[in-house]
CSV table of C-alpha atoms (C1' of nucleotides) in Angstrom, one decimal:
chain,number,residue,atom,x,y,z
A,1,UNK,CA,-3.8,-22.5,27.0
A,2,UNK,CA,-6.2,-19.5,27.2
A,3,UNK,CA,-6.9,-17.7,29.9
A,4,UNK,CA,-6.1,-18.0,33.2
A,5,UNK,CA,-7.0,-20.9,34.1
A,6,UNK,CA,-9.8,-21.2,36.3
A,7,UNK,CA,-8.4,-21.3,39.8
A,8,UNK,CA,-10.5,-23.4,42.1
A,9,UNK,CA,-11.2,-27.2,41.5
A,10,UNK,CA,-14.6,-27.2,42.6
A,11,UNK,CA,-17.5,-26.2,40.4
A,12,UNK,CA,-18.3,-27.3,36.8
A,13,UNK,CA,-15.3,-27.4,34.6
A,14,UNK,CA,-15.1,-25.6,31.5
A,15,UNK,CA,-16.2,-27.5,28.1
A,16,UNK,CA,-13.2,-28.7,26.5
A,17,UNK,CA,-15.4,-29.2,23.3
A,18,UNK,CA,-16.6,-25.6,23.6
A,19,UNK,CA,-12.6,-25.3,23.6
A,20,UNK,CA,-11.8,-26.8,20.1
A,21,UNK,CA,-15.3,-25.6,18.3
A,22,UNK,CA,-14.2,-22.2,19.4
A,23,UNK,CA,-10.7,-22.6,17.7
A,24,UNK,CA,-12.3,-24.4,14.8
A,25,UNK,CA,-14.7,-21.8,14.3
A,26,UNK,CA,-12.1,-19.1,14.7
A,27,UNK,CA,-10.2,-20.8,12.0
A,28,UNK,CA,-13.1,-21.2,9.3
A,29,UNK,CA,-13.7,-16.7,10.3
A,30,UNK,CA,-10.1,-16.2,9.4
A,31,UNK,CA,-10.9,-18.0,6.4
A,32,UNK,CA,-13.7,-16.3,5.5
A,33,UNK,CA,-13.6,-13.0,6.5
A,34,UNK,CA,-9.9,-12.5,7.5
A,35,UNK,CA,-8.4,-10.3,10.5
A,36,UNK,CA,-10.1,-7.0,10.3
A,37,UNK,CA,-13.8,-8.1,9.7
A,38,UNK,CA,-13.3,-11.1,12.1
A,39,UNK,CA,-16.1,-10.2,15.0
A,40,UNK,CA,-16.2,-12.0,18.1
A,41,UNK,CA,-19.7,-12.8,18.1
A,42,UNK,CA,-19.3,-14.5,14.7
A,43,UNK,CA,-17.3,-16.6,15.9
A,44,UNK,CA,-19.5,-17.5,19.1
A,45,UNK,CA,-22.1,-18.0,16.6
A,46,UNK,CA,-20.2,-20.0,14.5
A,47,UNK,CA,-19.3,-22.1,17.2
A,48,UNK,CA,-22.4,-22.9,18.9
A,49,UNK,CA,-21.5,-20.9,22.2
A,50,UNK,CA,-22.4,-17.4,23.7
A,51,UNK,CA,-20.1,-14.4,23.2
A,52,UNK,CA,-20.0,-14.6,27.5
A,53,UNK,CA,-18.4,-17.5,26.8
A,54,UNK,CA,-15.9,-16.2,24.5
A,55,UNK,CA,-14.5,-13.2,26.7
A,56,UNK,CA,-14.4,-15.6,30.3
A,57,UNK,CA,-11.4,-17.4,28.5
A,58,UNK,CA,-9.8,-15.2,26.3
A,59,UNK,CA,-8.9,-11.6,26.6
A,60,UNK,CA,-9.9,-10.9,23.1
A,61,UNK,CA,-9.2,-10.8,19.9
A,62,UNK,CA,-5.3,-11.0,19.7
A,63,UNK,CA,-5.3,-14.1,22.0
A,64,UNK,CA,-7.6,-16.0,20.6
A,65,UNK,CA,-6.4,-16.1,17.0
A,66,UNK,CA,-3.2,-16.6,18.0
A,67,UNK,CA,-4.4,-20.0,20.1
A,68,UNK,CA,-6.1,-20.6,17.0
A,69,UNK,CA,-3.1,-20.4,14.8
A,70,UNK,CA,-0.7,-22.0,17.1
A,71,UNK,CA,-2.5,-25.4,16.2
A,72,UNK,CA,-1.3,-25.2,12.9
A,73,UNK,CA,2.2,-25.8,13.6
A,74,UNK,CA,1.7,-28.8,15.3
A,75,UNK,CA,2.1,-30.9,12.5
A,76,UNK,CA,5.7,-30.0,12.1
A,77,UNK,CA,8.0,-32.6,12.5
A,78,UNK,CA,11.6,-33.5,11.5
A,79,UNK,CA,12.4,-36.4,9.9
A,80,UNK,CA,15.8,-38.1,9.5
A,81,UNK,CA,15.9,-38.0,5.8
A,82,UNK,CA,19.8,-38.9,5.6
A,83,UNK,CA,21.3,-35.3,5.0
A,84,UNK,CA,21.4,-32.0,6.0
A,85,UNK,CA,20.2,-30.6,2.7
A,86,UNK,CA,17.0,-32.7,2.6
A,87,UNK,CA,16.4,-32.3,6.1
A,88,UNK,CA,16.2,-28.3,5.3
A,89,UNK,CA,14.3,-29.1,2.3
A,90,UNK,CA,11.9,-31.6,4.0
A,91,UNK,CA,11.3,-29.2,6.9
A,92,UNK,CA,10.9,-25.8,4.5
A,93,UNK,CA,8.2,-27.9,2.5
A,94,UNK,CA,6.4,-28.3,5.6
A,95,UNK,CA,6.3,-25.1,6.8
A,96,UNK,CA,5.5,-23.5,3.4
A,97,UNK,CA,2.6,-25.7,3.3
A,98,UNK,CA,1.1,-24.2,6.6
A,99,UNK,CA,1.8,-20.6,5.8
A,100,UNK,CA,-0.3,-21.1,2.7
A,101,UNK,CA,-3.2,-21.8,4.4
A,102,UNK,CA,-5.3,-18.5,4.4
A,103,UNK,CA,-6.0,-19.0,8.2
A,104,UNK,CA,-2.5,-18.6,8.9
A,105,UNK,CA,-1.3,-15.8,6.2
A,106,UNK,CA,-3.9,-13.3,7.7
A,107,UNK,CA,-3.7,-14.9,11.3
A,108,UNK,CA,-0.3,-14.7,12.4
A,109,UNK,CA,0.7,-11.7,10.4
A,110,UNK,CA,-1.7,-9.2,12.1
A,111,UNK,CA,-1.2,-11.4,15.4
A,112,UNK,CA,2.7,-10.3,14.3
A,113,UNK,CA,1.9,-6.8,14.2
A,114,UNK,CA,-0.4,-6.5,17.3
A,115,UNK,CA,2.3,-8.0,19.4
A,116,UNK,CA,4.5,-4.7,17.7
A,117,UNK,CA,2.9,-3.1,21.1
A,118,UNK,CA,1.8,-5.8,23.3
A,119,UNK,CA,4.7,-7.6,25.3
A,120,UNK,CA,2.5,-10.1,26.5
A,121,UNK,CA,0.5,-10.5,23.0
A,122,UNK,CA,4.5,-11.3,21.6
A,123,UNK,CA,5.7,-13.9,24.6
A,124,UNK,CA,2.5,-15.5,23.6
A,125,UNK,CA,3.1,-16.0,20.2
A,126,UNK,CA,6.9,-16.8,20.8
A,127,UNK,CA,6.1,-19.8,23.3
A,128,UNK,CA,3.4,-21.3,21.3
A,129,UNK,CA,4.8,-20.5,17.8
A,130,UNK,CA,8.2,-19.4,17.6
A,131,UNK,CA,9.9,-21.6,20.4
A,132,UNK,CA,8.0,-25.0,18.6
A,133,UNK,CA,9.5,-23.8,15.3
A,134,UNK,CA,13.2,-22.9,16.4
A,135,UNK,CA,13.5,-26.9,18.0
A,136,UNK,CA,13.6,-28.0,14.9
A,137,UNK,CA,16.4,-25.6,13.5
A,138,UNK,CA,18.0,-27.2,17.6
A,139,UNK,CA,17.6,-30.5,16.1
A,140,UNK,CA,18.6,-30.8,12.5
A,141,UNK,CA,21.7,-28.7,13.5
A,142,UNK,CA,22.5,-31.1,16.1
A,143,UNK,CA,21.8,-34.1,13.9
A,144,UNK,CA,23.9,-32.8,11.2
A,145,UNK,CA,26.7,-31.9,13.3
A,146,UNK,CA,26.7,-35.4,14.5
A,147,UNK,CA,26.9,-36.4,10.6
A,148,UNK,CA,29.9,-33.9,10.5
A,149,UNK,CA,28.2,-31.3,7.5
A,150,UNK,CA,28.6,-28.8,10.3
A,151,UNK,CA,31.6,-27.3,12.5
A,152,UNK,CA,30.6,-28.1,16.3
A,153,UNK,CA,30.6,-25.2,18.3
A,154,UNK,CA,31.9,-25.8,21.6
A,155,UNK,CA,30.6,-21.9,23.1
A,156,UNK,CA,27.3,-22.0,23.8
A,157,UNK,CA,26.4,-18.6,23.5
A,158,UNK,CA,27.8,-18.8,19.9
A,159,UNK,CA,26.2,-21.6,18.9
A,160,UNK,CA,22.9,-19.8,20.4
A,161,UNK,CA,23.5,-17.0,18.0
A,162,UNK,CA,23.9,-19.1,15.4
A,163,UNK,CA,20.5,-21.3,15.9
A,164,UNK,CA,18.9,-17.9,16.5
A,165,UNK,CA,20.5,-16.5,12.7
A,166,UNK,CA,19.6,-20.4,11.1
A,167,UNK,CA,16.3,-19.9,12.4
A,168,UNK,CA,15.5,-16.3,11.3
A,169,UNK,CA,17.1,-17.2,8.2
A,170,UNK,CA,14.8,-20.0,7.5
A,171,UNK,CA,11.6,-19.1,8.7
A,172,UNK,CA,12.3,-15.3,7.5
A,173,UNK,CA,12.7,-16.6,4.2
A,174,UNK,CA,9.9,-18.6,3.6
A,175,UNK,CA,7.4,-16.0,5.4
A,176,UNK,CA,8.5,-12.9,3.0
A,177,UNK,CA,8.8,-15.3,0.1
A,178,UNK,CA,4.8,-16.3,0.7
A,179,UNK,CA,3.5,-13.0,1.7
A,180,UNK,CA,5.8,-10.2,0.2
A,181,UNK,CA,6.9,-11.5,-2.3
A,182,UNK,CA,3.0,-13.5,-3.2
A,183,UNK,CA,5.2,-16.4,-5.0
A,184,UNK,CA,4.8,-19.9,-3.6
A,185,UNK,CA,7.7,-21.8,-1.8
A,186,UNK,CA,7.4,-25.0,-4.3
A,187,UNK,CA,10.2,-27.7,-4.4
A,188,UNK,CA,12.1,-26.0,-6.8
A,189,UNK,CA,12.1,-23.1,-4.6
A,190,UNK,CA,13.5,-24.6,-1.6
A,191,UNK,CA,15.8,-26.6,-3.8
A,192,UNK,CA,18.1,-23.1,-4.4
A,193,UNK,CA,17.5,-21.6,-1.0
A,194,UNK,CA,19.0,-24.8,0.7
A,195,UNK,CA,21.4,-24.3,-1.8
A,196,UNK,CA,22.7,-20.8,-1.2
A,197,UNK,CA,22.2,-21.4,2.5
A,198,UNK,CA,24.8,-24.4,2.7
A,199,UNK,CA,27.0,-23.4,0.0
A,200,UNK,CA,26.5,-19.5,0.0
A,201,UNK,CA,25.7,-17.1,-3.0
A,202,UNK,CA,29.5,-18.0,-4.9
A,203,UNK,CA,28.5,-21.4,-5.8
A,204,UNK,CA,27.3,-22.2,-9.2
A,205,UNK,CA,23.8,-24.1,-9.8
A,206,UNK,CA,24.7,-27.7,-10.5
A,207,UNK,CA,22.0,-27.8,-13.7
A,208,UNK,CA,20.5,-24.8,-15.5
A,209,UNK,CA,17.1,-26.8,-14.6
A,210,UNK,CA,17.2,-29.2,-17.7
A,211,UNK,CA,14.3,-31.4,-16.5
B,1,UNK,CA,-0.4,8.4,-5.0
B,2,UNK,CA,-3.6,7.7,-3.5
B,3,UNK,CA,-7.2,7.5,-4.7
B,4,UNK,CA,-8.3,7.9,-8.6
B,5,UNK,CA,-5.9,11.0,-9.4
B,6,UNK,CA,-8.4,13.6,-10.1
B,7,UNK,CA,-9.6,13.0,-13.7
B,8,UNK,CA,-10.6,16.8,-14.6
B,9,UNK,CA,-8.3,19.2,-14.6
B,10,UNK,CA,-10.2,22.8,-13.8
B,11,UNK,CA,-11.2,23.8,-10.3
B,12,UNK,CA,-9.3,24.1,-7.1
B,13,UNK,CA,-6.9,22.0,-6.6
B,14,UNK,CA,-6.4,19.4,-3.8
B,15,UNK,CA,-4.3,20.5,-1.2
B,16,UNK,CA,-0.5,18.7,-1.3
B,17,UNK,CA,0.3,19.9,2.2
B,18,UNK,CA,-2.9,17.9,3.4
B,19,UNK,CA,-1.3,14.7,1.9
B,20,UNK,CA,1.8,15.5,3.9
B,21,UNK,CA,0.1,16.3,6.9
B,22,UNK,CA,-2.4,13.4,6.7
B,23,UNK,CA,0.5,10.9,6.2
B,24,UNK,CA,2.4,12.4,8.9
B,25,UNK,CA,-0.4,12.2,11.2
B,26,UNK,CA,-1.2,8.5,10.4
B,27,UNK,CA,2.5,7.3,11.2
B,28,UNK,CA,2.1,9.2,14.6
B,29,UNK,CA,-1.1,7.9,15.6
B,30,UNK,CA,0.7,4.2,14.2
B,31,UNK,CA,3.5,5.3,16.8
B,32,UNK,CA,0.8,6.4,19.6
B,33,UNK,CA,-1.9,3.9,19.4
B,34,UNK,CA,-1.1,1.1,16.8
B,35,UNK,CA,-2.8,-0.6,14.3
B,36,UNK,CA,-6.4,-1.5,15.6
B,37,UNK,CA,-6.7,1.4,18.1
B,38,UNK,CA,-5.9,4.0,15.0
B,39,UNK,CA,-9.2,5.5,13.6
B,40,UNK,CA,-9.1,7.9,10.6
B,41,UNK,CA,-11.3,10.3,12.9
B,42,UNK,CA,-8.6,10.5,14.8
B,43,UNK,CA,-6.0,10.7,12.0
B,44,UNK,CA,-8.1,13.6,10.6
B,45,UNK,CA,-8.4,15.9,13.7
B,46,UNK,CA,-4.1,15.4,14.0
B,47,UNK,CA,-3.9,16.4,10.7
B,48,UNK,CA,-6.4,19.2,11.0
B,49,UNK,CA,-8.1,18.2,8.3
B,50,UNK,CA,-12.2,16.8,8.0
B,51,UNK,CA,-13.0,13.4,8.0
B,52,UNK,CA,-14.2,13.7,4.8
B,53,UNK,CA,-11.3,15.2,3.1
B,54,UNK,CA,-9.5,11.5,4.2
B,55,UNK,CA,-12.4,9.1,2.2
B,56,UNK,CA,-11.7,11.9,-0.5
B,57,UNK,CA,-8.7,10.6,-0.9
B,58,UNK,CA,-7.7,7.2,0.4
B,59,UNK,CA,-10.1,4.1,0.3
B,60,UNK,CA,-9.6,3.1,3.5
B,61,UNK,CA,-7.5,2.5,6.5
B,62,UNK,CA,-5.2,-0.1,4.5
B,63,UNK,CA,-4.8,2.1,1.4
B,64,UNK,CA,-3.6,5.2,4.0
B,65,UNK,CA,-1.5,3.2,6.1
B,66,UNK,CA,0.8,1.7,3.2
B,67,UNK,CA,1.2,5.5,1.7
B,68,UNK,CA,2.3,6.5,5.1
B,69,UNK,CA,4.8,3.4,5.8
B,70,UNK,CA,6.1,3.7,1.8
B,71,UNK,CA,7.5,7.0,2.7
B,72,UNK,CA,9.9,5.1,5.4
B,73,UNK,CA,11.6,3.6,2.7
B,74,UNK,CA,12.5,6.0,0.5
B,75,UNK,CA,15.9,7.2,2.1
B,76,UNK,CA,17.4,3.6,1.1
B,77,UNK,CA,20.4,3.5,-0.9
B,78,UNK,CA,22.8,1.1,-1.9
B,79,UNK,CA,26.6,3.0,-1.5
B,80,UNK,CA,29.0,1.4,-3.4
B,81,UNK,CA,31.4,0.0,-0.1
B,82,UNK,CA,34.0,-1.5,-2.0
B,83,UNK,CA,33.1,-5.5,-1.1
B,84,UNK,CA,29.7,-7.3,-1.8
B,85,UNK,CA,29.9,-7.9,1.7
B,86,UNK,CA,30.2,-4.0,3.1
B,87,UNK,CA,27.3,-3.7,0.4
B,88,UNK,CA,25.4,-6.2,2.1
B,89,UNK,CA,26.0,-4.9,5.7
B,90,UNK,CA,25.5,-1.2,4.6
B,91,UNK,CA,21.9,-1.8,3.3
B,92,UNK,CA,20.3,-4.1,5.7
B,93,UNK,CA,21.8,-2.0,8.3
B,94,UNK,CA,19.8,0.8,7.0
B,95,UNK,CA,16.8,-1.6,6.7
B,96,UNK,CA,17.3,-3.0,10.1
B,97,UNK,CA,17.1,0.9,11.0
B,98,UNK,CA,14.0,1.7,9.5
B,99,UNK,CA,12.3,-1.6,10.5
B,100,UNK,CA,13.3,-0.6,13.7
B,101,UNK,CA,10.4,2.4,14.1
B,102,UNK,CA,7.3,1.2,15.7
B,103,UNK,CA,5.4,2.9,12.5
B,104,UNK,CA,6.9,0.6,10.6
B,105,UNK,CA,6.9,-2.8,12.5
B,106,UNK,CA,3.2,-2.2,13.3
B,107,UNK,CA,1.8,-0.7,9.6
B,108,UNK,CA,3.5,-2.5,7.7
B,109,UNK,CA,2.9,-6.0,9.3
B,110,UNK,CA,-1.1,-5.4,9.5
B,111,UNK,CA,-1.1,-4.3,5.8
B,112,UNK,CA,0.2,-7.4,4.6
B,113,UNK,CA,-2.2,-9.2,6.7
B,114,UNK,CA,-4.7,-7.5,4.9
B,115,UNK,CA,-3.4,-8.0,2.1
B,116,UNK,CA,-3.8,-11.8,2.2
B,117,UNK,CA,-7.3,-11.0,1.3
B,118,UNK,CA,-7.3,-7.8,-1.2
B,119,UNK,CA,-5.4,-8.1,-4.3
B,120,UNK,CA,-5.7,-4.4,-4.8
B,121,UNK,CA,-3.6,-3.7,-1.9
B,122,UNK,CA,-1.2,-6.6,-2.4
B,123,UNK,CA,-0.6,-4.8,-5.5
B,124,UNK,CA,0.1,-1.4,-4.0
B,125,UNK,CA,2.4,-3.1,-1.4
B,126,UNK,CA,4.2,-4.3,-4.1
B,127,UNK,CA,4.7,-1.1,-6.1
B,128,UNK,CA,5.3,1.1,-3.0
B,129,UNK,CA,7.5,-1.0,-1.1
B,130,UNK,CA,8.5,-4.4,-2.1
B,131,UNK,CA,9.7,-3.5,-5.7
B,132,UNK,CA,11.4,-0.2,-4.4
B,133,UNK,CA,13.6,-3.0,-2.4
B,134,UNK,CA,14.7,-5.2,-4.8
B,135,UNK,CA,15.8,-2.7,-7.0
B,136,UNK,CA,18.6,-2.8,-4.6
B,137,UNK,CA,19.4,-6.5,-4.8
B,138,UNK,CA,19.6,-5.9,-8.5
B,139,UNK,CA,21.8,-3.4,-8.6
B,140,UNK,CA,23.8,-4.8,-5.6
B,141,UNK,CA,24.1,-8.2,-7.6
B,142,UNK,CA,25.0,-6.5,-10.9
B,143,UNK,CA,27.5,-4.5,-9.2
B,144,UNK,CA,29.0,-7.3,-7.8
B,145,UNK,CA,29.1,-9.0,-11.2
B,146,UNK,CA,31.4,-6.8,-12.4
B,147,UNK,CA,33.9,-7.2,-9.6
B,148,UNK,CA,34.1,-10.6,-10.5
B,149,UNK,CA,32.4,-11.7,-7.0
B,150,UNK,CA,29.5,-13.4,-8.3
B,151,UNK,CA,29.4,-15.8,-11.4
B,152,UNK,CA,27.3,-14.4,-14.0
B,153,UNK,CA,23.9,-16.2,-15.1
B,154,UNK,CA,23.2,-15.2,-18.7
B,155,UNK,CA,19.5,-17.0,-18.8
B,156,UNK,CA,17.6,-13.8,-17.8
B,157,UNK,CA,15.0,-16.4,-16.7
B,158,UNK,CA,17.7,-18.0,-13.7
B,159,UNK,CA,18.6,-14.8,-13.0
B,160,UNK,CA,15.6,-12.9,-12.2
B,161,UNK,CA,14.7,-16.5,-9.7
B,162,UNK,CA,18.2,-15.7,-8.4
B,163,UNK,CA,17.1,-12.3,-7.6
B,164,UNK,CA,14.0,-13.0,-6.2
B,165,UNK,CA,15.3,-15.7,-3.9
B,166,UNK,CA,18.4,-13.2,-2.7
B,167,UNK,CA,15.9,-10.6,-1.9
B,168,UNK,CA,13.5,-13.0,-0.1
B,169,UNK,CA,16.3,-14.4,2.1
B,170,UNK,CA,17.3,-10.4,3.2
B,171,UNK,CA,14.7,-9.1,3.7
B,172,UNK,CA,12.5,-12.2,5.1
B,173,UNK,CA,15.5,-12.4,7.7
B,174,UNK,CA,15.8,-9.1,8.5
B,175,UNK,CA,12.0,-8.8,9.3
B,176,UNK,CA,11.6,-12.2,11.2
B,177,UNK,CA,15.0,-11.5,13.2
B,178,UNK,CA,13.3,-7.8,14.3
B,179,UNK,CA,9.5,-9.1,14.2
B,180,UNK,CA,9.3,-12.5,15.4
B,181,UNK,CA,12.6,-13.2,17.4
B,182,UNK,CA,12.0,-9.5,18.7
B,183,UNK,CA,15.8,-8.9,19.0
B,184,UNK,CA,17.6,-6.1,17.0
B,185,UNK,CA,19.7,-6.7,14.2
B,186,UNK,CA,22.7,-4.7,14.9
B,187,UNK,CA,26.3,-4.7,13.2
B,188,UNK,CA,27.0,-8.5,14.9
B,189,UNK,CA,24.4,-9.9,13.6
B,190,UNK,CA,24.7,-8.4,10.0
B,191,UNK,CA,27.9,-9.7,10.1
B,192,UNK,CA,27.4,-13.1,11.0
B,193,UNK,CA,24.2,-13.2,8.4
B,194,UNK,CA,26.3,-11.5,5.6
B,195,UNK,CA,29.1,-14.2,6.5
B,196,UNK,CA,26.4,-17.1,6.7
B,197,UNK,CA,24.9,-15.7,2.9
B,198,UNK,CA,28.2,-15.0,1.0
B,199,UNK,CA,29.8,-18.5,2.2
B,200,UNK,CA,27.3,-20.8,3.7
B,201,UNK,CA,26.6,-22.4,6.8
B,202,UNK,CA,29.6,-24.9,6.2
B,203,UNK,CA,32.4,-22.0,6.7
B,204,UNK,CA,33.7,-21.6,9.9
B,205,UNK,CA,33.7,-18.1,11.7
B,206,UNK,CA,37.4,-15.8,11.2
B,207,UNK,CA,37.7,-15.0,15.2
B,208,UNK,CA,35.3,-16.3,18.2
B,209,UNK,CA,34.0,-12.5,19.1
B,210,UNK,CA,37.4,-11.2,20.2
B,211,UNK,CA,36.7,-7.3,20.2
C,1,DA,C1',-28.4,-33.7,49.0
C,2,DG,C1',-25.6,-28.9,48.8
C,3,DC,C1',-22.0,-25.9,46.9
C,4,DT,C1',-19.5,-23.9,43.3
C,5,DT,C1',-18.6,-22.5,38.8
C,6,DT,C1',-19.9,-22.4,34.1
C,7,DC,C1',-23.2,-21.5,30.5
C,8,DG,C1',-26.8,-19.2,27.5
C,9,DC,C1',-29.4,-15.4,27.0
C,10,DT,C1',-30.7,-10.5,26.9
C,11,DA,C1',-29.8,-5.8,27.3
C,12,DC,C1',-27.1,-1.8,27.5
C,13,DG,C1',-24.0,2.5,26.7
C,14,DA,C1',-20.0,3.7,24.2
C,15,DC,C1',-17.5,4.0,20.2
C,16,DC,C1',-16.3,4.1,15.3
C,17,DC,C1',-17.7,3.5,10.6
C,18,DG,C1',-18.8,5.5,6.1
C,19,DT,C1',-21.9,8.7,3.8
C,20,DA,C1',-25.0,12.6,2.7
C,21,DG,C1',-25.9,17.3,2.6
C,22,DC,C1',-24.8,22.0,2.8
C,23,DG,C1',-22.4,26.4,2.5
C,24,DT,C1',-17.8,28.2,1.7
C,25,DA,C1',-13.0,28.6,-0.3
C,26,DA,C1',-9.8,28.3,-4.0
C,27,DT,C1',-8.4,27.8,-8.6
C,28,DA,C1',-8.9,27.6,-14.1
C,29,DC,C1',-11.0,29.5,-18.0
C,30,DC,C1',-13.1,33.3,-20.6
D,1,DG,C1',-13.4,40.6,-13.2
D,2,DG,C1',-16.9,37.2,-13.8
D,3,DT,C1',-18.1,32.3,-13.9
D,4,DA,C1',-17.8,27.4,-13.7
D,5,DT,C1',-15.8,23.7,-11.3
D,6,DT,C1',-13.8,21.3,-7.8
D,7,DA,C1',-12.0,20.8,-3.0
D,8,DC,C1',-12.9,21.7,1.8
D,9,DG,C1',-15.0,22.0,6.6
D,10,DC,C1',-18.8,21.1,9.2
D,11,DT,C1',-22.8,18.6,11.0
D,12,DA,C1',-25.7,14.8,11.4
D,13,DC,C1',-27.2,10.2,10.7
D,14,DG,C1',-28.2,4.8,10.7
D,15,DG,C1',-25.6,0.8,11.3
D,16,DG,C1',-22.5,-2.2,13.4
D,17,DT,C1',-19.3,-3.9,17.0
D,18,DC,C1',-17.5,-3.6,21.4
D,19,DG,C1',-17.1,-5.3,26.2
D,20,DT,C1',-19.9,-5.8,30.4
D,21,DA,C1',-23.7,-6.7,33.6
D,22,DG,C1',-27.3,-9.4,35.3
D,23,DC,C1',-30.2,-13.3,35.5
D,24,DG,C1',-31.8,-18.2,35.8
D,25,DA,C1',-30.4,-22.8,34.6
D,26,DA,C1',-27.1,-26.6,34.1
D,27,DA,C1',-23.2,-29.5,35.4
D,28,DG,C1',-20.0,-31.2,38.0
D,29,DC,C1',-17.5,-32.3,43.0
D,30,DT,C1',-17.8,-33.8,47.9
DNA sequence: AGCTTTCGCTACGACCCGTAGCGTAATACC
DNA sequence: GGTATTACGCTACGGGTCGTAGCGAAAGCT
């Protein structure tokens, strides 16, 4: 996960609870004190290890809070919830709820902008972040193709591009609505986006939200 | 622009070629050396101005980097291209282009990672940047109102959530396809996402990629 | 046992921060 | 032209963080 991993067998293994208080603590500094005024020796104080410790497993700041941050995600999951619009819907609801977490506003966006001139900072972030997200976007496309709400696409490089455009379209949606845009992605929210993103921007709303 | 406008109005004047050549200096060093490498010492001796002349001025690093990225944006316009969909092309295609400039991907991602935790400069992102955008999908959406391409929505309530979810799916796809998916969104990709927007994800594509 | 690696601790030079103080330069007002 | 007022350049400073080195002790594996 961090580092590279030791290389030998012999010798006294690394803590893995050292591990998880260091990403817990990392977590609660993000929290706190946000990117900029995160220090890495608050961090090994916070989580009961010395800043040594700290710098033999990750290279430094970028790396750890993007280990940190990666966690997060791995709660998403995609349930069969009968159609493709509440699939979306489920999934969106998910993800908003995770990018409203404070850890993971301040977190992955200057993780996002650090990785602007690190190639290896950015193949991090896109295996342990990205990648886990875009499986779903695999998945419920798959599913509802199978259902018949979507064409098939027989080319595999076009149906490529057209996860990678579902995907940006999604996730890129949700992340500027939360952050630019400082609004939260609440049911009613997501209930127009999936709307416009099935039906596009022609289509009438079906109720002028009468409750 | 910057720090409290000088209240008094006797006495010599602040410089307005230092602004320029502050900002200019602060999207090179953003270029040269990124977001946490860049130090306003640094910023000052490019410029050729004192340290002190900067905390004159700007409150900090986050104030002076969103001035300097603003400026990016302001050779957006919105041509009138005949079709909602050239519209749509035309503009993100000059987003894409500016998004595109390491200044920009780097400064503008850290600021709103900052801003998670400053309201202040959530607020000046806003103003600078954010708002200067959706002017655009306003006036796009108006103007494609009167073409008869879009139903109108007389509840100005509907229709400013209308806006705001238009602009958050652009933009937020335009910025994750370039940011987080690090690929470039170039004319095939504006197409397909203009195609995917207008219609929905149910239409089929008009040719399999037959240049 | 013995070997190997990790861990906690301390200390260190290097860098940047943000501010204070001073003398000088440039404008507005009279 | 003289004067008040503000901006500017320069220097210097305490405070904080960085990332690393070196040490002895601890914890596994064979």
């Amino acid at each position: 996960m961090q580092s590279p991993t030791p290389a030998g067998r012999t010798g006294r293994p690394r803590s893995a609870a050292a591990d998880a208080a260091i990403l817990a603590a990392t977590r609660e500094a993000l929290v706190e004190l946000g990117w900029s005024k995160l220090t890495l020796g608050d961090v090994a104080t916070r989580a009961g290890v010395a800043k040594t410790t700290l710098y033999r497993r990750w290279a430094g700041k970028n790396e750890l809070v993007v280990d940190a941050v990666a966690e997060l995600f791995d709660e998403l999951e995609l349930p069969d919830r009968g159609s493709l619009a509440n699939d979306i819907e489920g999934v969106v609801l998910q993800f908003a709820a995770i990018l409203d977490r404070p850890e993971a506003k301040s977190g992955l966006m200057a993780a996002v902008a650090e990785s602007t001139r690190d190639e290896a900072l950015r193949e991090r972030i896109r295996a342990s972040i990205v990648d886990r997200q875009k499986r779903l976007v695999v998945a419920g496309r798959s599913r509802a193709q199978c259902r018949g709400e979507l064409p098939a696409e027989p080319d595999p490089e076009e149906a490529a591009r057209t996860v990678d455009l579902i995907f940006d379209m999604v996730a890129g949606a949700v992340v500027h609505r939360t952050l630019m845009s400082g609004k939260p992605a609440n049911e009613e929210w997501v209930r127009d986006f999936t709307r416009v993103l099935l039906q596009g921007l022609g289509s009438e709303p079906p109720e002028p939200t009468t409750p």
